[in-house]
Amino acid sequence: MKEKRLGFATRMGAVAASVGSAVGLGNIWRFPYQAGDNGGGAYILVYLICVILLGIPIMMSEFVIGRSTHKNMKGAVEQLTPGSPFKYFAYIGVIGALLICGYYSVVCGWVIEYLWNSASGNLLGHDPEQYSQIFNSFIGSPDRCVLWTVLFLVLNFLVLTRGIEKGVERVANIMMPLLFVLLIVFCVNSLLLPGSMKGMDFLFNVNFDKLGWKGAVDAMGQAFMSLSLGVTCLITYSSYFKDDSPLMKDAVTISGLDTLVAILSGIVIFPAVFSFGMEPGAGPKLIFEILPTIFQQMPGGTIWATLFFVLLFFASITSTISLSEIPITFMVDEYKFSRVKALLLTAVLMSAVAVVSALSFSSLSDVTIIGKNIFDFLDFVGPNFFMLLGGLATAVYVGWFLKKEVVHNQLTNYGKRSSRFVQPYIIFCLRYLAPIAIVIIFLHYTGII
Ligand code: PHE
């Protein structure tokens, strides 16, 4: 029996689900810790430039591929340019998604631990220095980390069995605006802390001395991670878009909201980091150390904490759903698997990556690859290699190999909208800027520059 492709009920549903994919731990956990590691202002400037010059154009190109064919990357390339080897990049997307979703689920597990502790009233009430020890002892305990990670994946796949339309849409439509409001409340609270301006200075004062190659690579990888690019996620999602949705406007809206959430998260975290005299370069544990300290000094802290972790949980699951959908749609479309079979296989593979990553801070802490534990390694190669490589392929494919007419028809809805300025800009970025920037990064990896 042919599986019916799922669809979004409304345009708002499709856009909200794409925002749900984009907004997640990438914005709220990864962006602040990376900004902290890379010295703040200059990193953020490079990040914003990457969003505008590479992110938005590549997002539009993924939309063009997905929406013009209503297929995943492989099927789409076969239909648009028969015989083109670009179809093989679909595998990069599938493998990238499995690896990224695997380690990402571990952080989702951390969110559940913090949600559990705040809801049961045990999170707050410690000295600021103790929060770091509490976090370290938690990630050092294999059972708890694995338990929460696996629980998270079970919930993720339960939502997926109900299909994109019902699962994602409903969750994303309610939770995203709430999260946004909550972040604004927390921003105001952080800005009112004594010494908060030092944090703002750290965030927005551009000092290139602190950036270096590492900062530039991280900023580019983070832009791709945050916008869900390069692993064919948005090709898969846009394959469900309606034919009359305005792709240009949607890409700008999604990128704009996503970036706003990242910046707001920075404004929540860094004024507090400096106000409490903590270390901005604390790495992946940064928000788990600082947030309890922030909630603690707010009236009704436990309630704020619980509400925040509930919303963060939903922001995370809408991202993992979109990541899981990549291999699932791929297996259903290309290998004619039933949806249930594709779902089960994806769940097994992702759980394997997730469990190994969850143990990176305990039983498997001695296992290192290029000097990083498994979790840190995946957090590096996912965005900074798989996503950049996939982004490069998409940019080159749409910029150089796809018929201009297809791009034009998709961006303008067959001539119904004007793309006079946008289209030349997009094509320029896809043809030249994105490939040059990404190739420079890859040459840097090889040590050539
Ligand atoms: N963009 C998501 C986040 O910021 C992560 C993600 C990456 C989701 C790739 C889908 C695809 O959390």
Short mmCIF file of C-alpha atoms and ligand atoms in Angstrom, two decimals:
data_model
loop_
_atom_site.label_atom_id
_atom_site.label_comp_id
_atom_site.label_asym_id
_atom_site.label_seq_id
_atom_site.Cartn_x
_atom_site.Cartn_y
_atom_site.Cartn_z
CA MET A 1 0.00 0.00 0.00
CA LYS A 2 1.33 3.43 -0.87
CA GLU A 3 1.92 5.58 2.23
CA LYS A 4 0.04 8.84 2.08
CA ARG A 5 2.37 11.83 2.58
CA LEU A 6 1.37 13.91 5.52
CA GLY A 7 0.66 17.59 5.15
CA PHE A 8 0.27 20.69 7.24
CA ALA A 9 -3.27 21.86 7.89
CA THR A 10 -2.57 25.56 7.47
CA ARG A 11 0.23 27.82 6.32
CA MET A 12 0.65 28.97 9.90
CA GLY A 13 1.07 25.32 10.83
CA ALA A 14 3.89 24.85 8.33
CA VAL A 15 5.69 28.02 9.35
CA ALA A 16 5.14 27.36 13.06
CA ALA A 17 6.48 23.83 12.70
CA SER A 18 9.55 25.16 10.88
CA VAL A 19 10.07 27.72 13.65
CA GLY A 20 9.60 24.81 16.05
CA SER A 21 12.37 22.97 14.25
CA ALA A 22 14.68 25.97 14.25
CA VAL A 23 14.07 27.17 17.79
CA GLY A 24 15.39 24.71 20.30
CA LEU A 25 18.40 23.92 22.42
CA GLY A 26 20.52 25.35 19.63
CA ASN A 27 19.31 28.82 20.56
CA ILE A 28 18.90 28.52 24.28
CA TRP A 29 21.65 26.13 25.31
CA ARG A 30 24.22 26.10 22.50
CA PHE A 31 24.27 29.71 21.37
CA PRO A 32 25.02 31.18 24.83
CA TYR A 33 27.69 28.61 25.65
CA GLN A 34 29.39 29.07 22.29
CA ALA A 35 29.23 32.86 22.59
CA GLY A 36 30.72 32.54 26.08
CA ASP A 37 33.52 30.25 24.84
CA ASN A 38 34.37 32.54 21.96
CA GLY A 39 34.51 35.87 23.74
CA GLY A 40 31.03 37.30 23.02
CA GLY A 41 30.59 40.34 20.71
CA ALA A 42 32.75 39.43 17.70
CA TYR A 43 31.36 35.88 17.65
CA ILE A 44 27.82 37.25 17.65
CA LEU A 45 28.60 39.66 14.84
CA VAL A 46 30.03 36.86 12.69
CA TYR A 47 27.04 34.70 13.60
CA LEU A 48 24.62 37.39 12.42
CA ILE A 49 26.55 37.90 9.19
CA CYS A 50 26.43 34.13 8.57
CA VAL A 51 22.65 34.11 9.14
CA ILE A 52 22.11 36.90 6.60
CA LEU A 53 24.62 35.93 3.92
CA LEU A 54 24.53 32.15 4.15
CA GLY A 55 21.67 31.03 6.37
CA ILE A 56 18.69 32.74 4.77
CA PRO A 57 19.77 31.99 1.18
CA ILE A 58 20.45 28.33 2.00
CA MET A 59 17.13 28.09 3.83
CA MET A 60 15.36 29.40 0.73
CA SER A 61 17.25 26.94 -1.46
CA GLU A 62 16.15 24.04 0.76
CA PHE A 63 12.58 25.31 0.48
CA VAL A 64 12.88 25.51 -3.31
CA ILE A 65 14.08 21.90 -3.54
CA GLY A 66 11.48 20.52 -1.14
CA ARG A 67 8.45 22.48 -2.19
CA SER A 68 8.98 22.18 -5.95
CA THR A 69 8.96 18.39 -5.80
CA HIS A 70 7.26 17.46 -2.50
CA LYS A 71 10.05 14.96 -2.06
CA ASN A 72 13.10 14.40 0.15
CA MET A 73 16.52 15.50 -1.15
CA LYS A 74 17.28 12.29 -3.07
CA GLY A 75 13.91 12.03 -4.77
CA ALA A 76 13.89 15.76 -5.43
CA VAL A 77 17.30 15.81 -7.14
CA GLU A 78 16.33 12.76 -9.23
CA GLN A 79 13.20 14.56 -10.38
CA LEU A 80 14.73 18.01 -10.95
CA THR A 81 18.06 17.00 -12.49
CA PRO A 82 18.01 13.29 -13.43
CA GLY A 83 21.38 11.60 -13.11
CA SER A 84 22.88 14.31 -10.92
CA PRO A 85 25.25 13.02 -8.23
CA PHE A 86 23.91 15.63 -5.79
CA LYS A 87 21.30 13.10 -4.75
CA TYR A 88 23.97 11.36 -2.67
CA PHE A 89 24.09 14.32 -0.32
CA ALA A 90 20.78 13.07 1.00
CA TYR A 91 22.83 10.44 2.86
CA ILE A 92 24.91 13.17 4.51
CA GLY A 93 21.63 14.61 5.76
CA VAL A 94 20.37 11.27 7.06
CA ILE A 95 23.64 10.38 8.82
CA GLY A 96 24.05 13.95 10.12
CA ALA A 97 20.50 13.91 11.50
CA LEU A 98 21.04 10.58 13.28
CA LEU A 99 24.25 11.79 14.90
CA ILE A 100 22.96 15.23 15.80
CA CYS A 101 19.67 14.00 17.17
CA GLY A 102 21.56 11.38 19.15
CA TYR A 103 23.73 13.77 21.15
CA TYR A 104 21.05 16.48 21.20
CA SER A 105 18.71 14.07 22.99
CA VAL A 106 21.25 13.88 25.80
CA VAL A 107 20.81 17.61 26.45
CA CYS A 108 17.05 17.07 26.24
CA GLY A 109 17.61 14.51 29.01
CA TRP A 110 19.38 17.17 31.07
CA VAL A 111 16.33 19.40 30.53
CA ILE A 112 14.07 16.64 31.89
CA GLU A 113 16.31 16.23 34.96
CA TYR A 114 16.08 19.97 35.65
CA LEU A 115 12.36 19.97 34.96
CA TRP A 116 11.87 17.08 37.36
CA ASN A 117 13.98 18.74 40.06
CA SER A 118 12.29 22.10 39.74
CA ALA A 119 8.78 20.63 39.71
CA SER A 120 9.57 18.61 42.82
CA GLY A 121 11.00 21.70 44.53
CA ASN A 122 14.58 20.38 44.72
CA LEU A 123 16.32 22.52 42.14
CA LEU A 124 16.77 25.78 43.98
CA GLY A 125 18.08 26.72 47.41
CA HIS A 126 21.81 26.18 46.92
CA ASP A 127 24.81 28.52 46.77
CA PRO A 128 25.66 29.68 43.25
CA GLU A 129 28.96 27.73 43.29
CA GLN A 130 27.14 24.52 44.16
CA TYR A 131 25.12 24.50 40.94
CA SER A 132 28.21 23.61 38.98
CA GLN A 133 28.98 20.66 41.26
CA ILE A 134 25.36 19.52 41.15
CA PHE A 135 25.42 19.51 37.36
CA ASN A 136 28.77 17.71 37.20
CA SER A 137 27.66 15.02 39.57
CA PHE A 138 24.45 14.55 37.58
CA ILE A 139 26.16 14.12 34.19
CA GLY A 140 28.71 11.87 35.90
CA SER A 141 25.96 9.44 36.91
CA PRO A 142 25.38 7.05 34.01
CA ASP A 143 22.00 5.67 35.10
CA ARG A 144 20.20 8.98 35.43
CA CYS A 145 21.61 10.44 32.24
CA VAL A 146 20.75 7.37 30.20
CA LEU A 147 17.32 7.07 31.79
CA TRP A 148 16.28 10.63 30.93
CA THR A 149 17.79 10.48 27.46
CA VAL A 150 15.95 7.29 26.60
CA LEU A 151 12.74 8.60 28.15
CA PHE A 152 13.05 11.67 25.98
CA LEU A 153 13.49 9.58 22.84
CA VAL A 154 10.50 7.44 23.73
CA LEU A 155 8.36 10.58 24.03
CA ASN A 156 9.81 11.92 20.79
CA PHE A 157 8.87 8.80 18.86
CA LEU A 158 5.46 8.61 20.49
CA VAL A 159 4.67 12.07 19.14
CA LEU A 160 5.97 10.98 15.75
CA THR A 161 3.64 8.03 15.53
CA ARG A 162 0.82 10.54 15.53
CA GLY A 163 2.20 12.23 12.39
CA ILE A 164 3.52 15.70 11.66
CA GLU A 165 0.19 17.40 11.41
CA LYS A 166 -1.28 16.49 14.76
CA GLY A 167 1.87 16.18 16.79
CA VAL A 168 4.05 19.09 15.79
CA GLU A 169 1.49 21.65 14.85
CA ARG A 170 -0.44 21.58 18.04
CA VAL A 171 2.60 21.69 20.27
CA ALA A 172 4.42 24.36 18.28
CA ASN A 173 1.47 26.68 17.96
CA ILE A 174 0.97 27.06 21.68
CA MET A 175 4.39 26.69 23.18
CA MET A 176 6.54 28.88 20.97
CA PRO A 177 4.79 32.19 21.72
CA LEU A 178 4.78 31.33 25.43
CA LEU A 179 8.50 30.61 25.42
CA PHE A 180 9.08 33.92 23.73
CA VAL A 181 7.14 35.84 26.38
CA LEU A 182 8.95 34.02 29.15
CA LEU A 183 12.33 34.87 27.67
CA ILE A 184 11.38 38.54 27.60
CA VAL A 185 10.42 38.42 31.28
CA PHE A 186 13.76 36.77 32.09
CA CYS A 187 15.64 39.37 30.01
CA VAL A 188 14.10 42.19 32.04
CA ASN A 189 14.94 40.36 35.24
CA SER A 190 18.57 39.83 34.17
CA LEU A 191 18.99 43.42 33.06
CA LEU A 192 17.86 44.61 36.48
CA LEU A 193 20.59 42.62 38.26
CA PRO A 194 23.46 44.68 39.70
CA GLY A 195 26.39 44.82 37.27
CA SER A 196 24.29 43.51 34.39
CA MET A 197 25.83 45.98 31.95
CA LYS A 198 29.12 44.08 32.01
CA GLY A 199 27.20 41.18 30.48
CA MET A 200 25.71 43.41 27.79
CA ASP A 201 29.16 44.73 27.08
CA PHE A 202 30.45 41.18 26.69
CA LEU A 203 27.59 40.36 24.30
CA PHE A 204 27.62 43.41 22.10
CA ASN A 205 31.10 44.92 22.29
CA VAL A 206 32.92 43.63 19.22
CA ASN A 207 36.52 42.68 19.85
CA PHE A 208 38.04 40.58 17.09
CA ASP A 209 41.13 39.70 19.13
CA LYS A 210 39.07 37.16 21.00
CA LEU A 211 37.61 35.46 17.92
CA GLY A 212 40.24 33.63 15.85
CA TRP A 213 39.58 30.69 13.54
CA LYS A 214 37.83 28.68 16.19
CA GLY A 215 35.31 31.44 16.84
CA ALA A 216 34.62 31.97 13.15
CA VAL A 217 34.11 28.24 12.50
CA ASP A 218 31.91 27.93 15.56
CA ALA A 219 29.80 30.93 14.55
CA MET A 220 29.19 29.52 11.09
CA GLY A 221 28.38 26.03 12.38
CA GLN A 222 26.06 27.54 14.97
CA ALA A 223 24.17 29.56 12.33
CA PHE A 224 23.54 26.32 10.42
CA MET A 225 22.65 24.42 13.57
CA SER A 226 20.25 27.03 14.78
CA LEU A 227 18.46 27.42 11.46
CA SER A 228 18.27 23.62 10.98
CA LEU A 229 20.25 23.78 7.72
CA GLY A 230 22.40 21.37 5.76
CA VAL A 231 20.86 18.09 6.90
CA THR A 232 17.92 18.33 4.50
CA CYS A 233 15.53 18.97 7.38
CA LEU A 234 13.94 21.96 5.73
CA ILE A 235 13.81 20.14 2.39
CA THR A 236 11.82 17.45 4.13
CA TYR A 237 9.57 19.95 5.92
CA SER A 238 9.01 22.14 2.89
CA SER A 239 8.08 19.04 0.91
CA TYR A 240 4.92 19.24 3.00
CA PHE A 241 4.35 22.99 2.35
CA LYS A 242 1.37 24.18 0.36
CA ASP A 243 2.07 25.41 -3.16
CA ASP A 244 0.93 28.96 -2.48
CA SER A 245 3.04 29.67 0.61
CA PRO A 246 5.45 32.61 0.19
CA LEU A 247 8.89 31.03 0.56
CA MET A 248 10.90 34.24 0.74
CA LYS A 249 8.76 35.71 3.47
CA ASP A 250 8.64 32.43 5.38
CA ALA A 251 12.44 32.03 5.31
CA VAL A 252 12.97 35.57 6.59
CA THR A 253 10.32 35.16 9.30
CA ILE A 254 11.72 31.83 10.50
CA SER A 255 15.34 33.07 10.51
CA GLY A 256 14.36 36.34 12.17
CA LEU A 257 12.44 34.67 14.99
CA ASP A 258 15.15 32.09 15.48
CA THR A 259 17.86 34.73 15.73
CA LEU A 260 15.77 36.80 18.09
CA VAL A 261 15.36 33.86 20.44
CA ALA A 262 19.13 33.26 20.43
CA ILE A 263 19.90 36.90 21.21
CA LEU A 264 17.24 37.01 23.93
CA SER A 265 18.80 33.90 25.49
CA GLY A 266 22.14 35.69 25.49
CA ILE A 267 20.53 38.65 27.25
CA VAL A 268 19.06 36.32 29.86
CA ILE A 269 22.35 34.52 30.50
CA PHE A 270 25.29 36.95 30.31
CA PRO A 271 24.15 39.84 32.53
CA ALA A 272 23.54 37.17 35.18
CA VAL A 273 26.89 35.46 34.54
CA PHE A 274 28.72 38.72 35.18
CA SER A 275 26.45 39.86 37.98
CA PHE A 276 27.11 36.63 39.92
CA GLY A 277 30.81 36.63 39.06
CA MET A 278 30.64 33.37 37.12
CA GLU A 279 32.72 32.13 34.21
CA PRO A 280 31.28 32.92 30.69
CA GLY A 281 33.40 30.21 29.04
CA ALA A 282 31.99 27.36 31.14
CA GLY A 283 31.12 25.28 28.05
CA PRO A 284 28.03 23.09 27.60
CA LYS A 285 27.11 23.30 31.28
CA LEU A 286 26.79 27.11 31.20
CA ILE A 287 23.01 27.49 31.24
CA PHE A 288 22.52 24.64 33.69
CA GLU A 289 24.76 26.46 36.16
CA ILE A 290 23.46 29.93 35.69
CA LEU A 291 19.71 29.43 35.27
CA PRO A 292 19.10 28.06 38.78
CA THR A 293 21.02 31.05 40.17
CA ILE A 294 18.78 33.37 38.13
CA PHE A 295 15.53 31.64 39.16
CA GLN A 296 16.61 31.60 42.77
CA GLN A 297 16.61 35.38 43.11
CA MET A 298 13.21 35.74 41.40
CA PRO A 299 10.07 35.76 43.56
CA GLY A 300 8.31 32.43 42.97
CA GLY A 301 11.56 31.03 41.51
CA THR A 302 10.45 27.40 41.52
CA ILE A 303 7.39 28.20 39.43
CA TRP A 304 9.42 30.18 36.90
CA ALA A 305 11.98 27.41 36.72
CA THR A 306 9.36 24.73 36.17
CA LEU A 307 7.55 26.75 33.53
CA PHE A 308 10.80 27.49 31.74
CA PHE A 309 11.95 23.87 31.62
CA VAL A 310 8.53 22.74 30.43
CA LEU A 311 8.71 25.18 27.54
CA LEU A 312 12.33 24.31 26.83
CA PHE A 313 11.29 20.69 26.71
CA PHE A 314 8.67 21.49 24.06
CA ALA A 315 11.08 23.67 22.10
CA SER A 316 13.53 20.75 22.11
CA ILE A 317 11.04 18.09 21.09
CA THR A 318 9.81 20.10 18.11
CA SER A 319 13.45 20.17 16.97
CA THR A 320 14.09 16.46 17.52
CA ILE A 321 10.86 15.63 15.74
CA SER A 322 12.10 17.48 12.68
CA LEU A 323 15.48 15.77 12.94
CA SER A 324 13.86 12.35 13.24
CA GLU A 325 11.61 13.07 10.31
CA ILE A 326 14.67 13.22 7.99
CA PRO A 327 15.59 9.51 8.11
CA ILE A 328 11.93 8.49 8.44
CA THR A 329 10.73 10.32 5.32
CA PHE A 330 13.85 9.16 3.50
CA MET A 331 13.24 5.48 4.23
CA VAL A 332 9.53 5.72 3.43
CA ASP A 333 10.08 7.57 0.15
CA GLU A 334 13.24 5.92 -1.11
CA TYR A 335 13.15 2.42 0.31
CA LYS A 336 9.36 2.05 0.48
CA PHE A 337 9.50 1.19 4.17
CA SER A 338 6.21 1.44 6.02
CA ARG A 339 6.16 4.48 8.30
CA VAL A 340 6.17 2.25 11.37
CA LYS A 341 9.21 0.31 10.20
CA ALA A 342 11.10 3.50 9.30
CA LEU A 343 10.20 4.96 12.65
CA LEU A 344 11.42 1.93 14.57
CA LEU A 345 14.70 1.73 12.70
CA THR A 346 15.33 5.45 13.21
CA ALA A 347 14.50 5.09 16.90
CA VAL A 348 16.95 2.23 17.35
CA LEU A 349 19.81 3.99 15.55
CA MET A 350 19.26 7.29 17.34
CA SER A 351 19.00 5.62 20.73
CA ALA A 352 22.34 3.89 20.16
CA VAL A 353 24.05 7.23 19.43
CA ALA A 354 22.21 8.86 22.32
CA VAL A 355 23.18 6.26 24.93
CA VAL A 356 26.84 6.36 23.93
CA SER A 357 26.78 10.18 24.08
CA ALA A 358 25.01 10.17 27.43
CA LEU A 359 27.83 8.04 28.84
CA SER A 360 30.52 10.44 27.59
CA PHE A 361 30.79 12.10 30.98
CA SER A 362 30.85 8.90 33.00
CA SER A 363 31.54 5.32 31.90
CA LEU A 364 32.91 6.36 28.50
CA SER A 365 34.73 9.52 29.56
CA ASP A 366 38.07 7.99 28.59
CA VAL A 367 37.02 7.51 24.98
CA THR A 368 38.19 10.52 23.02
CA ILE A 369 38.24 11.45 19.35
CA ILE A 370 40.43 14.39 18.28
CA GLY A 371 40.85 15.14 21.97
CA LYS A 372 37.11 15.40 22.66
CA ASN A 373 34.78 13.03 24.45
CA ILE A 374 32.04 11.49 22.29
CA PHE A 375 29.44 14.10 23.18
CA ASP A 376 31.76 17.03 22.50
CA PHE A 377 32.97 15.37 19.31
CA LEU A 378 29.42 15.02 17.98
CA ASP A 379 28.60 18.56 19.08
CA PHE A 380 31.57 19.62 16.96
CA VAL A 381 31.23 17.48 13.82
CA GLY A 382 27.43 17.72 13.63
CA PRO A 383 27.22 21.46 13.01
CA ASN A 384 30.78 22.22 11.91
CA PHE A 385 31.15 19.41 9.41
CA PHE A 386 27.90 17.66 8.44
CA MET A 387 25.76 20.78 8.35
CA LEU A 388 28.37 22.88 6.58
CA LEU A 389 28.99 20.14 4.01
CA GLY A 390 25.27 19.69 3.40
CA GLY A 391 24.84 23.46 3.18
CA LEU A 392 27.67 23.67 0.67
CA ALA A 393 26.05 20.97 -1.48
CA THR A 394 22.65 22.68 -1.36
CA ALA A 395 24.10 26.08 -2.22
CA VAL A 396 26.15 24.75 -5.15
CA TYR A 397 23.26 22.63 -6.39
CA VAL A 398 20.65 25.37 -6.40
CA GLY A 399 23.10 28.13 -7.34
CA TRP A 400 24.77 26.37 -10.26
CA PHE A 401 22.85 23.28 -11.34
CA LEU A 402 19.17 23.84 -10.78
CA LYS A 403 17.27 25.54 -13.59
CA LYS A 404 16.82 29.26 -12.80
CA GLU A 405 13.20 28.85 -13.80
CA VAL A 406 12.51 26.40 -10.95
CA VAL A 407 14.02 28.79 -8.43
CA HIS A 408 12.09 31.69 -9.90
CA ASN A 409 8.79 29.83 -9.96
CA GLN A 410 9.15 28.73 -6.37
CA LEU A 411 10.23 32.08 -4.99
CA THR A 412 7.56 34.00 -6.87
CA ASN A 413 4.78 31.38 -6.73
CA TYR A 414 4.81 31.15 -10.51
CA GLY A 415 5.12 34.89 -11.06
CA LYS A 416 2.52 35.95 -8.54
CA ARG A 417 5.08 37.68 -6.28
CA SER A 418 8.02 39.88 -7.13
CA SER A 419 11.54 38.64 -6.41
CA ARG A 420 13.37 41.38 -8.31
CA PHE A 421 15.90 42.12 -5.58
CA VAL A 422 15.75 38.97 -3.54
CA GLN A 423 16.45 36.48 -6.28
CA PRO A 424 19.73 38.02 -7.56
CA TYR A 425 20.89 38.39 -3.97
CA ILE A 426 20.07 34.76 -3.17
CA ILE A 427 21.72 33.47 -6.31
CA PHE A 428 24.85 35.52 -5.63
CA CYS A 429 25.10 34.18 -2.08
CA LEU A 430 24.49 30.61 -3.21
CA ARG A 431 26.90 30.73 -6.11
CA TYR A 432 29.79 32.58 -4.56
CA LEU A 433 29.62 33.62 -0.92
CA ALA A 434 28.45 30.38 0.68
CA PRO A 435 30.74 28.03 -1.29
CA ILE A 436 33.79 30.24 -0.78
CA ALA A 437 33.16 30.70 2.94
CA ILE A 438 32.54 27.00 3.58
CA VAL A 439 35.45 25.83 1.43
CA ILE A 440 37.76 28.19 3.36
CA ILE A 441 36.62 26.55 6.60
CA PHE A 442 37.24 23.07 5.19
CA LEU A 443 40.69 24.07 3.93
CA HIS A 444 41.39 25.32 7.41
CA TYR A 445 40.48 21.90 8.83
CA THR A 446 42.95 20.22 6.52
CA GLY A 447 45.65 22.59 7.72
CA ILE A 448 46.15 24.12 4.26
CA ILE A 449 45.26 27.56 5.65
N1 PHE B 1 17.74 24.09 14.93
C1 PHE B 1 17.58 23.25 16.05
C2 PHE B 1 17.98 24.00 17.30
O1 PHE B 1 18.44 25.10 17.24
C3 PHE B 1 18.36 21.97 15.88
C4 PHE B 1 18.14 21.28 14.59
C5 PHE B 1 19.18 21.12 13.70
C6 PHE B 1 16.88 20.84 14.22
C7 PHE B 1 18.99 20.51 12.47
C8 PHE B 1 16.68 20.25 12.99
C9 PHE B 1 17.72 20.09 12.11
O2 PHE B 1 17.85 23.53 18.37
#
